[in-house]
Amino acid sequence: MSSPLRALVRHPQFALGMREMSGVSLGIAAWGLVTGVAMVKAGLSIPLSLLMTFAVFAGSAQLAAIPLMGAGSPAWVIWATALCVNLRFVIFSAHWRPFFMRFPRGQRMLLGYLTADLNYVLFMKRFKEPRDDEGQIEYFLGSSFMSWLAWQVPSVLGIVLADVVPTHWGLGFAGVLALLGLGYALLSDKATSFAAVVAGAAAVAAFALPYRLNIVVAIAAAVCIGLMIDGGGDAGRRVLASLMRAKPRDRVAS
């Protein structure tokens, strides 16, 4: 092990990032296992499935693309769906830019490959502004490494053992539960929750569309709501004000 790598692994923030990510790694592992099995069950070969899991490393995009590939959807629909599902990473990257802009482009591209939803949530909760003396990059790499392992190991197992996994195990339902748990962790405020509710309603309303285009409709609806709230003029300010005023009812003392 080289000296820089040894120093990285021994850094306390690297260990802290791994430890905090390990708390949610069970949900990531369940999601990865379901995705690995789903790729093979949809008709992808084992080598192609392995290439997809290592090259893409985006569970939501994979789960969105797999049924489209199995249904023989046009390539543009598959690419458009994956792009829409992953648009949130543009926001993540913009928020991370002040923290990691000092690194060369090649290293930033590697960091981009390692990014994931929960890495973003944990990182932004711990670090409010860029600082060189807080071990921010070490924390990021520790949490990212744990997230990558928690995804890839179960995903590879699901791919290799897909033919011996009985369909009646209900892995699809387990994947839905994992996605719900991960999605709930990202609902950090009322505005985000409101956008999620609108997206869910849009997905149900557009369910009859072919090629599972209801997913694209749901994403577009959530993005529109987010843009309206963040900078949509008077209408957006009114929606945001109403969400901020809404408070849970006080308990009546018994």
CSV table of C-alpha atoms in Angstrom, one decimal:
chain,number,residue,atom,x,y,z
A,1,MET,CA,0.0,0.0,0.0
A,2,SER,CA,1.5,3.4,-1.1
A,3,SER,CA,2.1,6.1,1.5
A,4,PRO,CA,-0.7,8.5,0.3
A,5,LEU,CA,-3.2,5.6,0.2
A,6,ARG,CA,-2.1,4.4,3.7
A,7,ALA,CA,-2.5,8.0,5.0
A,8,LEU,CA,-6.0,8.2,3.5
A,9,VAL,CA,-7.2,4.9,5.0
A,10,ARG,CA,-5.8,5.8,8.5
A,11,HIS,CA,-7.3,9.3,8.4
A,12,PRO,CA,-10.0,9.6,11.2
A,13,GLN,CA,-12.5,11.3,8.8
A,14,PHE,CA,-12.2,8.4,6.3
A,15,ALA,CA,-13.1,6.0,9.1
A,16,LEU,CA,-15.9,8.3,10.2
A,17,GLY,CA,-17.3,8.4,6.7
A,18,MET,CA,-17.3,4.6,6.4
A,19,ARG,CA,-18.9,4.3,9.8
A,20,GLU,CA,-21.7,6.7,9.1
A,21,MET,CA,-22.4,5.2,5.7
A,22,SER,CA,-22.5,1.7,7.2
A,23,GLY,CA,-25.6,2.7,9.1
A,24,VAL,CA,-27.6,2.9,5.9
A,25,SER,CA,-25.7,0.3,3.9
A,26,LEU,CA,-28.3,-2.5,4.6
A,27,GLY,CA,-30.8,-0.6,2.4
A,28,ILE,CA,-28.2,0.0,-0.3
A,29,ALA,CA,-27.3,-3.7,-0.2
A,30,ALA,CA,-30.9,-4.9,-0.6
A,31,TRP,CA,-31.3,-2.5,-3.5
A,32,GLY,CA,-28.1,-3.7,-5.2
A,33,LEU,CA,-29.2,-7.4,-4.8
A,34,VAL,CA,-32.6,-6.8,-6.3
A,35,THR,CA,-31.0,-4.8,-9.2
A,36,GLY,CA,-28.5,-7.6,-9.9
A,37,VAL,CA,-31.2,-10.3,-10.0
A,38,ALA,CA,-33.5,-8.0,-12.1
A,39,MET,CA,-30.8,-7.5,-14.8
A,40,VAL,CA,-30.4,-11.2,-15.4
A,41,LYS,CA,-34.1,-12.0,-15.1
A,42,ALA,CA,-34.8,-9.2,-17.7
A,43,GLY,CA,-32.6,-11.1,-20.2
A,44,LEU,CA,-29.2,-9.5,-19.9
A,45,SER,CA,-26.2,-11.8,-20.0
A,46,ILE,CA,-24.0,-12.1,-17.0
A,47,PRO,CA,-21.0,-10.3,-18.6
A,48,LEU,CA,-23.3,-7.5,-19.8
A,49,SER,CA,-24.9,-7.2,-16.3
A,50,LEU,CA,-21.5,-7.0,-14.7
A,51,LEU,CA,-20.4,-4.3,-17.1
A,52,MET,CA,-23.6,-2.4,-16.4
A,53,THR,CA,-23.3,-2.5,-12.6
A,54,PHE,CA,-19.7,-1.4,-12.6
A,55,ALA,CA,-19.9,1.2,-15.3
A,56,VAL,CA,-23.2,2.8,-14.5
A,57,PHE,CA,-23.2,2.6,-10.7
A,58,ALA,CA,-26.6,4.4,-10.5
A,59,GLY,CA,-29.2,2.1,-9.0
A,60,SER,CA,-32.3,4.2,-9.8
A,61,ALA,CA,-31.2,4.6,-13.4
A,62,GLN,CA,-30.5,0.9,-13.7
A,63,LEU,CA,-33.9,0.0,-12.2
A,64,ALA,CA,-35.6,2.4,-14.6
A,65,ALA,CA,-33.8,1.2,-17.7
A,66,ILE,CA,-34.0,-2.6,-17.0
A,67,PRO,CA,-37.8,-3.0,-17.7
A,68,LEU,CA,-37.5,-0.8,-20.7
A,69,MET,CA,-34.7,-2.9,-22.1
A,70,GLY,CA,-36.7,-6.1,-21.3
A,71,ALA,CA,-39.7,-4.6,-23.1
A,72,GLY,CA,-37.7,-3.8,-26.2
A,73,SER,CA,-38.2,0.0,-25.9
A,74,PRO,CA,-36.3,2.2,-28.3
A,75,ALA,CA,-32.8,3.2,-27.3
A,76,TRP,CA,-33.8,6.9,-27.1
A,77,VAL,CA,-36.5,6.2,-24.5
A,78,ILE,CA,-34.0,4.2,-22.4
A,79,TRP,CA,-31.3,6.9,-22.6
A,80,ALA,CA,-33.9,9.7,-21.9
A,81,THR,CA,-35.3,7.9,-18.9
A,82,ALA,CA,-31.8,7.3,-17.4
A,83,LEU,CA,-30.9,10.9,-18.1
A,84,CYS,CA,-34.0,12.2,-16.4
A,85,VAL,CA,-33.6,9.9,-13.4
A,86,ASN,CA,-30.0,11.1,-12.9
A,87,LEU,CA,-30.6,14.8,-13.4
A,88,ARG,CA,-30.4,15.2,-9.6
A,89,PHE,CA,-26.7,14.6,-9.8
A,90,VAL,CA,-26.3,17.9,-11.6
A,91,ILE,CA,-27.6,19.6,-8.5
A,92,PHE,CA,-25.4,17.5,-6.3
A,93,SER,CA,-22.3,18.3,-8.4
A,94,ALA,CA,-23.1,22.1,-8.2
A,95,HIS,CA,-23.2,21.9,-4.4
A,96,TRP,CA,-20.0,19.9,-4.2
A,97,ARG,CA,-18.1,22.2,-6.7
A,98,PRO,CA,-16.8,24.6,-4.0
A,99,PHE,CA,-15.5,21.7,-2.0
A,100,PHE,CA,-13.6,19.8,-4.7
A,101,MET,CA,-12.8,22.4,-7.4
A,102,ARG,CA,-9.2,22.5,-6.3
A,103,PHE,CA,-8.6,18.9,-7.6
A,104,PRO,CA,-7.5,18.2,-11.2
A,105,ARG,CA,-10.2,17.3,-13.7
A,106,GLY,CA,-9.4,13.6,-13.8
A,107,GLN,CA,-9.7,13.3,-10.0
A,108,ARG,CA,-13.0,15.3,-10.1
A,109,MET,CA,-14.4,12.8,-12.7
A,110,LEU,CA,-13.5,9.9,-10.4
A,111,LEU,CA,-15.3,11.7,-7.5
A,112,GLY,CA,-18.2,12.2,-9.8
A,113,TYR,CA,-18.4,8.4,-10.5
A,114,LEU,CA,-18.4,7.7,-6.7
A,115,THR,CA,-21.2,10.2,-5.9
A,116,ALA,CA,-24.5,8.8,-4.6
A,117,ASP,CA,-27.6,10.2,-3.0
A,118,LEU,CA,-26.8,9.3,0.6
A,119,ASN,CA,-23.2,10.4,0.3
A,120,TYR,CA,-24.6,13.8,-0.6
A,121,VAL,CA,-27.0,13.8,2.3
A,122,LEU,CA,-24.4,12.8,4.9
A,123,PHE,CA,-21.7,15.1,3.5
A,124,MET,CA,-23.8,18.2,3.5
A,125,LYS,CA,-25.1,17.6,7.0
A,126,ARG,CA,-21.6,17.4,8.3
A,127,PHE,CA,-19.9,20.1,6.3
A,128,LYS,CA,-21.5,23.5,5.8
A,129,GLU,CA,-18.7,25.3,3.9
A,130,PRO,CA,-15.4,24.3,2.2
A,131,ARG,CA,-12.4,24.0,4.5
A,132,ASP,CA,-9.0,22.3,3.9
A,133,ASP,CA,-8.5,21.4,7.5
A,134,GLU,CA,-11.6,19.3,8.2
A,135,GLY,CA,-10.8,16.2,6.3
A,136,GLN,CA,-13.7,16.8,3.9
A,137,ILE,CA,-12.2,14.8,1.0
A,138,GLU,CA,-11.2,11.9,3.3
A,139,TYR,CA,-14.8,11.8,4.7
A,140,PHE,CA,-16.2,11.8,1.2
A,141,LEU,CA,-14.0,9.0,0.0
A,142,GLY,CA,-14.7,6.9,3.2
A,143,SER,CA,-18.4,7.2,2.8
A,144,SER,CA,-18.2,6.7,-1.0
A,145,PHE,CA,-16.1,3.6,-0.6
A,146,MET,CA,-18.5,2.0,1.8
A,147,SER,CA,-21.5,2.9,-0.4
A,148,TRP,CA,-19.7,1.4,-3.4
A,149,LEU,CA,-19.0,-1.8,-1.6
A,150,ALA,CA,-22.5,-2.0,-0.2
A,151,TRP,CA,-23.9,-1.8,-3.7
A,152,GLN,CA,-21.4,-3.8,-5.8
A,153,VAL,CA,-21.0,-6.9,-3.7
A,154,PRO,CA,-24.7,-7.7,-3.4
A,155,SER,CA,-25.3,-6.7,-7.0
A,156,VAL,CA,-22.6,-9.1,-8.2
A,157,LEU,CA,-24.1,-11.8,-6.0
A,158,GLY,CA,-27.5,-11.1,-7.5
A,159,ILE,CA,-26.2,-11.4,-11.0
A,160,VAL,CA,-24.2,-14.6,-10.4
A,161,LEU,CA,-27.0,-16.3,-8.4
A,162,ALA,CA,-30.0,-14.9,-10.3
A,163,ASP,CA,-30.9,-18.3,-11.9
A,164,VAL,CA,-31.1,-20.0,-8.5
A,165,VAL,CA,-33.1,-17.2,-6.7
A,166,PRO,CA,-36.8,-18.3,-6.7
A,167,THR,CA,-39.1,-15.6,-8.0
A,168,HIS,CA,-41.5,-16.2,-5.1
A,169,TRP,CA,-39.0,-14.7,-2.7
A,170,GLY,CA,-40.6,-11.3,-3.5
A,171,LEU,CA,-37.3,-9.5,-4.2
A,172,GLY,CA,-39.1,-6.9,-6.2
A,173,PHE,CA,-41.1,-5.9,-3.2
A,174,ALA,CA,-37.9,-5.8,-1.1
A,175,GLY,CA,-36.4,-3.5,-3.7
A,176,VAL,CA,-39.5,-1.2,-3.4
A,177,LEU,CA,-39.1,-1.1,0.3
A,178,ALA,CA,-35.4,-0.3,0.0
A,179,LEU,CA,-36.1,2.5,-2.5
A,180,LEU,CA,-38.8,3.9,-0.2
A,181,GLY,CA,-36.4,3.9,2.8
A,182,LEU,CA,-33.7,5.6,0.7
A,183,GLY,CA,-36.2,8.1,-0.7
A,184,TYR,CA,-37.5,9.0,2.7
A,185,ALA,CA,-34.0,9.8,3.9
A,186,LEU,CA,-33.7,12.4,1.2
A,187,LEU,CA,-36.9,14.3,2.2
A,188,SER,CA,-35.1,17.0,4.2
A,189,ASP,CA,-37.8,19.7,4.1
A,190,LYS,CA,-41.4,20.4,3.3
A,191,ALA,CA,-40.6,21.7,-0.2
A,192,THR,CA,-38.8,18.5,-1.1
A,193,SER,CA,-41.7,16.4,0.4
A,194,PHE,CA,-44.2,18.4,-1.7
A,195,ALA,CA,-42.2,17.8,-4.9
A,196,ALA,CA,-42.1,14.1,-4.0
A,197,VAL,CA,-45.9,14.0,-3.5
A,198,VAL,CA,-46.5,15.7,-6.9
A,199,ALA,CA,-44.1,13.3,-8.6
A,200,GLY,CA,-45.9,10.3,-7.1
A,201,ALA,CA,-49.3,11.6,-8.2
A,202,ALA,CA,-48.0,12.3,-11.7
A,203,ALA,CA,-46.5,8.8,-12.0
A,204,VAL,CA,-49.9,7.3,-11.1
A,205,ALA,CA,-51.9,9.6,-13.4
A,206,ALA,CA,-49.6,8.8,-16.4
A,207,PHE,CA,-49.4,5.1,-15.7
A,208,ALA,CA,-51.1,4.1,-18.9
A,209,LEU,CA,-48.4,5.7,-21.1
A,210,PRO,CA,-46.3,3.2,-23.1
A,211,TYR,CA,-42.6,2.4,-22.4
A,212,ARG,CA,-43.0,3.4,-18.7
A,213,LEU,CA,-43.0,7.0,-19.7
A,214,ASN,CA,-44.9,7.8,-16.6
A,215,ILE,CA,-41.5,7.8,-14.9
A,216,VAL,CA,-40.3,10.6,-17.1
A,217,VAL,CA,-43.6,12.5,-16.5
A,218,ALA,CA,-43.1,12.1,-12.7
A,219,ILE,CA,-39.5,13.4,-12.9
A,220,ALA,CA,-40.5,16.4,-15.1
A,221,ALA,CA,-43.3,17.2,-12.7
A,222,ALA,CA,-41.0,17.2,-9.7
A,223,VAL,CA,-38.4,19.3,-11.5
A,224,CYS,CA,-41.0,21.9,-12.5
A,225,ILE,CA,-42.3,22.1,-8.9
A,226,GLY,CA,-38.7,22.4,-7.6
A,227,LEU,CA,-37.9,25.2,-10.1
A,228,MET,CA,-41.1,27.0,-9.3
A,229,ILE,CA,-40.5,26.9,-5.5
A,230,ASP,CA,-36.8,28.0,-5.9
A,231,GLY,CA,-37.2,30.7,-8.4
A,232,GLY,CA,-40.7,30.8,-9.9
A,233,GLY,CA,-41.7,34.3,-9.0
A,234,ASP,CA,-44.8,35.2,-7.0
A,235,ALA,CA,-46.4,31.8,-7.5
A,236,GLY,CA,-43.3,29.9,-6.2
A,237,ARG,CA,-43.0,32.3,-3.2
A,238,ARG,CA,-46.6,31.7,-2.3
A,239,VAL,CA,-46.3,27.9,-2.4
A,240,LEU,CA,-43.1,28.1,-0.3
A,241,ALA,CA,-44.7,30.4,2.2
A,242,SER,CA,-47.7,28.1,2.6
A,243,LEU,CA,-45.4,25.1,3.2
A,244,MET,CA,-43.4,27.1,5.7
A,245,ARG,CA,-46.5,28.2,7.6
A,246,ALA,CA,-47.9,24.6,7.7
A,247,LYS,CA,-47.1,23.3,11.1
A,248,PRO,CA,-48.3,20.1,12.9
A,249,ARG,CA,-51.1,20.6,15.3
A,250,ASP,CA,-50.1,21.0,18.9
A,251,ARG,CA,-51.0,18.1,21.1
A,252,VAL,CA,-53.9,18.7,23.4
A,253,ALA,CA,-52.8,18.1,26.9
A,254,SER,CA,-54.6,15.3,28.5
